[in-house]
Coordinates of C-alpha atoms in Angstrom, one line a residue:
M14 CA -53.9 -20.4 119.1
S15 CA -50.8 -22.0 120.3
Q16 CA -51.3 -24.9 118.1
N17 CA -51.4 -22.4 115.0
I18 CA -48.4 -20.7 116.1
A19 CA -46.6 -24.0 116.3
L20 CA -47.6 -25.0 112.9
I21 CA -46.4 -21.8 111.2
T22 CA -43.0 -22.0 113.2
G23 CA -42.8 -25.6 111.9
S24 CA -43.5 -24.4 108.4
I25 CA -41.0 -21.6 108.6
A26 CA -38.1 -24.2 109.7
K27 CA -39.1 -26.8 107.0
M28 CA -38.9 -23.6 104.4
R29 CA -35.5 -22.6 105.8
R30 CA -34.2 -26.5 105.6
Y31 CA -35.5 -26.6 101.8
F32 CA -33.6 -23.2 101.1
L33 CA -30.4 -24.4 102.5
I34 CA -30.7 -27.6 100.5
I35 CA -31.1 -25.6 97.3
L36 CA -28.2 -23.3 98.3
V37 CA -25.9 -26.2 99.2
L38 CA -26.7 -27.7 95.9
L39 CA -26.1 -24.3 93.9
V40 CA -22.6 -23.5 95.7
P41 CA -20.4 -25.3 93.1
A42 CA -22.1 -23.5 90.4
I43 CA -21.6 -20.2 92.3
A44 CA -17.9 -21.1 93.0
R45 CA -17.4 -21.4 89.4
A46 CA -19.0 -18.4 88.3
H47 CA -17.6 -15.0 87.7
D48 CA -18.3 -11.4 86.9
S49 CA -19.7 -11.8 83.2
R50 CA -19.6 -8.6 81.4
P51 CA -21.2 -8.3 78.0
L52 CA -19.4 -7.2 74.6
L53 CA -19.7 -3.3 75.0
I54 CA -20.3 -1.6 71.5
Q55 CA -20.5 2.3 71.4
L56 CA -21.6 4.4 68.6
N57 CA -20.7 8.2 68.5
E58 CA -22.3 10.4 66.0
Q59 CA -20.3 13.4 64.8
S60 CA -21.0 16.2 62.4
N61 CA -21.4 15.7 58.6
G62 CA -22.6 12.2 58.9
V63 CA -19.4 10.6 60.6
V64 CA -19.9 8.0 63.1
E65 CA -17.2 6.7 65.3
L66 CA -17.4 2.9 66.3
S67 CA -15.7 1.4 69.4
M68 CA -15.9 -2.1 70.8
T69 CA -14.4 -3.5 73.9
A70 CA -14.5 -7.4 74.7
P71 CA -14.4 -8.8 78.0
A72 CA -10.8 -10.3 78.9
S73 CA -12.4 -13.7 79.2
I74 CA -12.5 -14.1 75.3
P75 CA -9.6 -16.3 74.1
K76 CA -7.3 -14.9 71.6
G77 CA -8.2 -15.5 68.0
D78 CA -11.7 -15.5 68.9
F79 CA -12.5 -11.5 69.1
P80 CA -15.4 -10.5 67.1
A81 CA -15.5 -8.4 64.0
V82 CA -17.8 -5.5 64.4
S83 CA -18.8 -3.3 61.5
L84 CA -21.3 -0.9 60.3
G85 CA -23.5 -2.1 57.2
P86 CA -24.7 0.0 54.2
P87 CA -25.0 2.8 53.4
C88 CA -22.0 3.3 55.7
T89 CA -18.5 3.4 54.3
A90 CA -15.5 2.8 56.4
L91 CA -12.9 5.7 56.6
S92 CA -10.5 3.8 59.0
A93 CA -10.8 0.5 60.5
G94 CA -8.9 -1.4 63.1
A95 CA -7.9 -4.8 63.3
P96 CA -10.1 -7.4 65.3
G97 CA -8.8 -7.5 69.2
Q98 CA -9.9 -6.9 72.7
R99 CA -10.4 -3.2 71.6
L100 CA -11.6 -2.1 68.3
R101 CA -12.1 1.5 66.8
A102 CA -13.0 2.4 63.3
V103 CA -14.6 5.5 61.7
Y104 CA -17.5 5.5 59.2
K105 CA -19.2 7.8 56.7
C106 CA -23.0 7.2 57.2
E107 CA -25.2 9.5 55.2
G108 CA -28.2 10.5 57.6
G109 CA -26.0 9.7 60.7
I110 CA -26.5 7.2 63.3
A111 CA -30.7 6.6 62.5
G112 CA -31.0 3.3 60.9
V113 CA -27.4 2.3 60.8
E114 CA -27.0 -1.5 61.2
V115 CA -24.4 -3.0 63.3
D116 CA -23.0 -6.4 62.3
I117 CA -21.2 -8.6 64.7
V118 CA -19.2 -11.5 63.3
W119 CA -17.5 -14.1 65.8
P120 CA -14.5 -16.0 64.0
V121 CA -15.0 -19.1 66.0
Y122 CA -17.8 -19.2 68.1
N123 CA -19.9 -16.8 70.6
P124 CA -18.9 -18.0 74.1
S125 CA -22.7 -17.0 75.3
L126 CA -21.9 -13.3 75.5
S127 CA -24.7 -10.6 75.1
A128 CA -23.8 -7.4 73.4
L129 CA -24.7 -4.1 75.0
I130 CA -24.9 -1.2 72.3
R131 CA -24.9 2.4 73.2
A132 CA -25.6 4.9 70.5
S133 CA -25.0 8.8 71.2
Y134 CA -26.7 11.0 68.9
L135 CA -25.4 14.4 67.6
N136 CA -28.3 16.1 69.4
G137 CA -27.3 14.7 72.7
E138 CA -29.6 11.6 72.7
T139 CA -28.3 8.2 73.8
R140 CA -30.2 4.9 73.0
T141 CA -29.0 1.6 74.5
A142 CA -29.9 -1.8 73.9
L143 CA -29.0 -5.4 75.1
I144 CA -28.9 -8.3 72.4
N145 CA -28.7 -11.8 73.2
P146 CA -25.7 -14.0 71.8
A147 CA -28.2 -15.5 69.2
E148 CA -28.4 -12.1 67.6
T149 CA -25.6 -10.9 65.1
S150 CA -27.2 -7.4 64.2
W151 CA -28.9 -4.5 65.6
R152 CA -30.3 -1.5 63.8
A153 CA -30.1 1.9 65.5
P154 CA -33.6 3.6 66.0
A155 CA -34.6 6.9 64.6
A156 CA -35.6 8.8 67.8
E157 CA -36.4 8.3 71.4
S158 CA -39.8 7.3 72.9
F159 CA -40.9 6.8 76.4
A160 CA -42.1 3.3 75.3
G161 CA -38.9 2.3 73.9
V162 CA -36.9 3.7 76.7
S163 CA -38.8 2.0 79.1
S164 CA -38.7 -1.5 77.5
S165 CA -34.9 -1.2 76.8
Y166 CA -33.9 -0.3 80.4
F167 CA -36.2 -2.6 82.1
Q168 CA -34.5 -5.4 80.3
L169 CA -31.0 -4.0 81.0
G170 CA -32.3 -4.1 85.0
V171 CA -33.6 -7.6 84.8
S172 CA -30.5 -8.9 82.8
H173 CA -28.2 -7.2 85.2
I174 CA -29.5 -8.8 88.4
F175 CA -29.5 -12.3 86.8
G176 CA -25.9 -11.7 86.0
G177 CA -25.1 -9.9 89.2
I178 CA -24.3 -13.2 91.4
D179 CA -22.6 -10.9 94.2
H180 CA -25.8 -9.1 94.7
L181 CA -27.8 -12.5 94.6
L182 CA -25.7 -14.1 97.2
F183 CA -25.7 -11.1 99.5
L184 CA -29.6 -11.3 99.3
G185 CA -29.6 -15.0 99.9
G186 CA -27.4 -14.3 103.1
L187 CA -29.9 -11.8 104.3
L188 CA -32.8 -14.1 103.9
I189 CA -30.9 -17.0 105.8
I190 CA -30.3 -14.6 108.6
A191 CA -33.7 -13.0 108.7
G192 CA -35.5 -16.5 109.2
S193 CA -39.3 -15.6 109.7
I194 CA -41.4 -14.3 106.8
R195 CA -42.2 -11.1 108.4
R196 CA -38.6 -10.3 109.0
I197 CA -37.7 -11.4 105.3
V198 CA -40.3 -8.8 104.1
V199 CA -39.0 -6.1 106.2
T200 CA -35.3 -6.9 105.6
A201 CA -35.8 -7.3 101.6
S202 CA -37.8 -3.9 101.8
G203 CA -34.9 -2.4 103.8
F204 CA -32.4 -3.6 101.0
T205 CA -34.5 -2.4 98.2
L206 CA -35.4 1.2 99.4
A207 CA -31.5 1.7 100.4
H208 CA -30.2 0.4 97.0
S209 CA -32.9 2.5 95.0
V210 CA -31.8 5.8 96.8
T211 CA -27.8 5.4 96.0
L212 CA -28.8 4.3 92.4
A213 CA -30.8 7.3 91.7
L214 CA -28.3 9.7 93.4
V215 CA -25.3 8.2 91.4
A216 CA -27.0 7.7 88.2
L217 CA -28.1 11.4 88.0
N218 CA -24.6 12.5 89.1
V219 CA -25.9 14.0 92.4
I220 CA -23.1 12.2 94.1
S221 CA -19.9 10.5 92.7
V222 CA -18.4 7.2 94.0
S223 CA -15.4 4.9 93.3
I224 CA -16.4 2.2 91.1
P225 CA -13.6 -0.1 92.1
A226 CA -13.9 0.8 95.7
T227 CA -17.8 0.0 95.5
E228 CA -17.2 -3.3 94.0
T229 CA -14.9 -4.2 96.5
V230 CA -17.2 -3.3 99.4
I231 CA -20.0 -5.3 97.9
A232 CA -17.7 -8.4 98.1
L233 CA -16.6 -7.6 101.6
S234 CA -20.5 -7.5 102.5
I235 CA -20.9 -10.7 101.3
V236 CA -17.9 -12.0 103.4
F237 CA -19.4 -10.3 106.4
L238 CA -22.5 -12.3 105.9
A239 CA -20.9 -15.5 105.4
T240 CA -19.0 -14.8 108.6
E241 CA -22.1 -14.1 110.5
I242 CA -23.7 -17.3 109.2
A243 CA -20.9 -19.4 110.1
R244 CA -20.5 -18.3 113.6
G245 CA -24.4 -18.7 114.1
D246 CA -24.2 -16.2 117.2
K247 CA -27.8 -14.7 117.3
T248 CA -27.0 -12.1 119.8
T249 CA -25.3 -10.0 117.2
L250 CA -26.7 -6.9 115.5
A251 CA -26.8 -8.8 112.1
W252 CA -29.0 -11.5 113.6
R253 CA -31.2 -9.1 115.7
R254 CA -31.8 -6.4 113.2
P255 CA -31.0 -7.7 109.9
V256 CA -32.9 -4.7 108.4
L257 CA -30.2 -2.4 109.4
V258 CA -27.4 -4.4 107.7
A259 CA -29.6 -4.8 104.5
S260 CA -30.2 -1.0 104.5
A261 CA -26.5 -0.1 105.4
F262 CA -25.0 -2.5 102.6
G263 CA -27.9 -1.8 100.3
L264 CA -26.5 1.8 99.9
V265 CA -23.3 0.3 98.4
H266 CA -25.0 -2.3 96.5
G267 CA -27.0 0.6 95.0
A268 CA -24.0 2.4 93.8
G269 CA -23.0 -0.8 92.0
F270 CA -26.3 -1.0 90.3
A271 CA -25.6 2.5 89.3
A272 CA -22.0 1.5 88.0
A273 CA -23.8 -0.8 85.6
L274 CA -26.3 1.9 84.4
G275 CA -23.3 4.2 84.1
E276 CA -21.5 1.8 81.6
V277 CA -24.9 2.3 79.4
G278 CA -25.8 5.9 80.2
L279 CA -29.0 7.7 80.3
P280 CA -31.0 9.0 77.4
Q281 CA -31.2 12.8 77.5
T282 CA -34.9 13.0 77.0
E283 CA -36.0 10.1 78.9
K284 CA -33.6 10.2 82.1
I285 CA -36.4 9.8 84.7
A286 CA -38.1 6.9 82.7
A287 CA -34.7 5.0 81.9
L288 CA -33.8 5.3 85.8
L289 CA -37.4 4.3 87.0
F290 CA -37.6 1.1 84.7
F291 CA -34.0 0.0 85.3
N292 CA -34.6 0.0 88.8
V293 CA -38.0 -1.9 88.4
G294 CA -36.0 -4.2 86.1
V295 CA -33.7 -5.1 89.1
E296 CA -36.6 -5.6 91.4
T297 CA -38.2 -7.9 88.9
G298 CA -35.1 -9.8 88.5
Q299 CA -34.9 -10.4 92.3
L300 CA -38.7 -11.3 92.5
L301 CA -38.1 -13.8 89.8
I302 CA -35.1 -15.6 91.5
I303 CA -37.3 -15.6 94.7
L304 CA -40.3 -17.1 92.8
A305 CA -37.8 -19.7 91.3
A306 CA -36.5 -20.6 94.7
A307 CA -40.2 -21.0 95.9
F308 CA -40.9 -23.3 93.1
A309 CA -37.8 -25.4 93.9
V310 CA -38.7 -25.4 97.7
F311 CA -42.2 -26.8 96.7
T312 CA -40.5 -29.6 94.4
L313 CA -38.2 -30.7 97.4
R314 CA -41.0 -30.3 99.8
R315 CA -43.2 -32.7 97.5
F316 CA -40.7 -35.1 96.3
G317 CA -37.6 -34.8 98.7
G318 CA -39.2 -35.6 102.2
I319 CA -36.3 -38.1 103.1
L320 CA -33.5 -35.8 102.3
T321 CA -35.2 -32.7 104.0
E322 CA -36.1 -34.5 107.1
T323 CA -32.7 -36.1 107.6
M324 CA -30.8 -32.9 107.0
D325 CA -29.1 -31.0 109.6
I326 CA -30.0 -27.1 109.1
R327 CA -26.9 -26.0 111.2
R328 CA -24.3 -27.9 109.6
A329 CA -25.8 -27.0 106.0
E330 CA -25.8 -23.3 107.0
I331 CA -22.1 -23.7 108.0
A332 CA -21.2 -25.6 104.7
A333 CA -23.0 -22.9 102.5
A334 CA -21.6 -20.1 104.6
Y335 CA -18.0 -21.4 104.0
V336 CA -18.2 -21.7 100.4
I337 CA -19.9 -18.5 100.0
G338 CA -17.1 -16.9 102.2
I339 CA -14.4 -18.4 100.3
V340 CA -15.8 -17.1 96.8
S341 CA -16.7 -13.8 98.2
A342 CA -13.3 -13.3 99.9
Y343 CA -11.4 -14.2 96.4
W344 CA -13.7 -11.6 94.9
F345 CA -12.7 -9.1 97.7
L346 CA -9.1 -9.7 97.4
E347 CA -9.3 -9.6 93.4
R348 CA -11.3 -6.2 93.5
L349 CA -9.1 -4.8 96.3
M350 CA -6.2 -5.3 94.0
S351 CA -7.8 -3.8 91.3
A352 CA -8.9 -0.7 93.4
V353 CA -5.5 -0.3 94.5
L354 CA -4.1 -0.4 91.0
V355 CA -6.5 2.2 89.9
V356 CA -5.5 4.6 92.6

């Protein structure tokens, strides 16, 4: 029995070593990464077949490369603005939004940006779609369906977690502190349950939160975990009960997920389906990241024996903690200034 326990303990220690190697290898990319938001396109159907088009591009796009967004036939332009970071135009579309095609033309090149399209129908329905950078057009569907809403919002949830580097860094920090398999399962479950609660409450307008303040606290939560990892004091609450920290900050991260969902909006006829499958998409994205890390661990375990055996776990923890802490501290200060300016 004691031999089995020792074997399991040794395996966990090796897995932790592999995870730290992967994290150390990835931190340069993490440090360069920033909050990547998609191109936001909105269609608002008004009476008599009038459709208002608006586009907001991320500030990271260089001047001169802002896309030209327009509606194709049978729509005719009543007024059209010049391409820029923000664009507004009004069209006359026989039959309203249903069947209308949105065209996206980049004057130079698309800097790998997806486009998030939101169509608001005259009857109150809202349809959303996330198209990848290779697509340059999208046709508005005629009516909502459970299958369509479920698929669309599931994709939104997955894409959000893959683009949400701050959420992934927080989860990675929790896994380092949790250590054992049982504690990792409990900690991840606490994080999931907590952010699912606030995601639902905020998305359904049961409670309201300040988005800039929420994003600021999310960055602060990563700074907190990086500090705990760097200190390595196993007597603190974060090390002894990581599930409590995961649950507490998970409530804040859930509000952050709801903020992303708020940019898209919920369909009037399928709100519960949209919310449920967006959350399932977020969880699926997290699971895919964990599986990718597990595959990388397996690869290192199979082919990187010398590197993993000679690596000092504690030094790797400190190195990763400092890099993550510096990046998240920068995010915290940047978001804090934005929150202050909003107030």
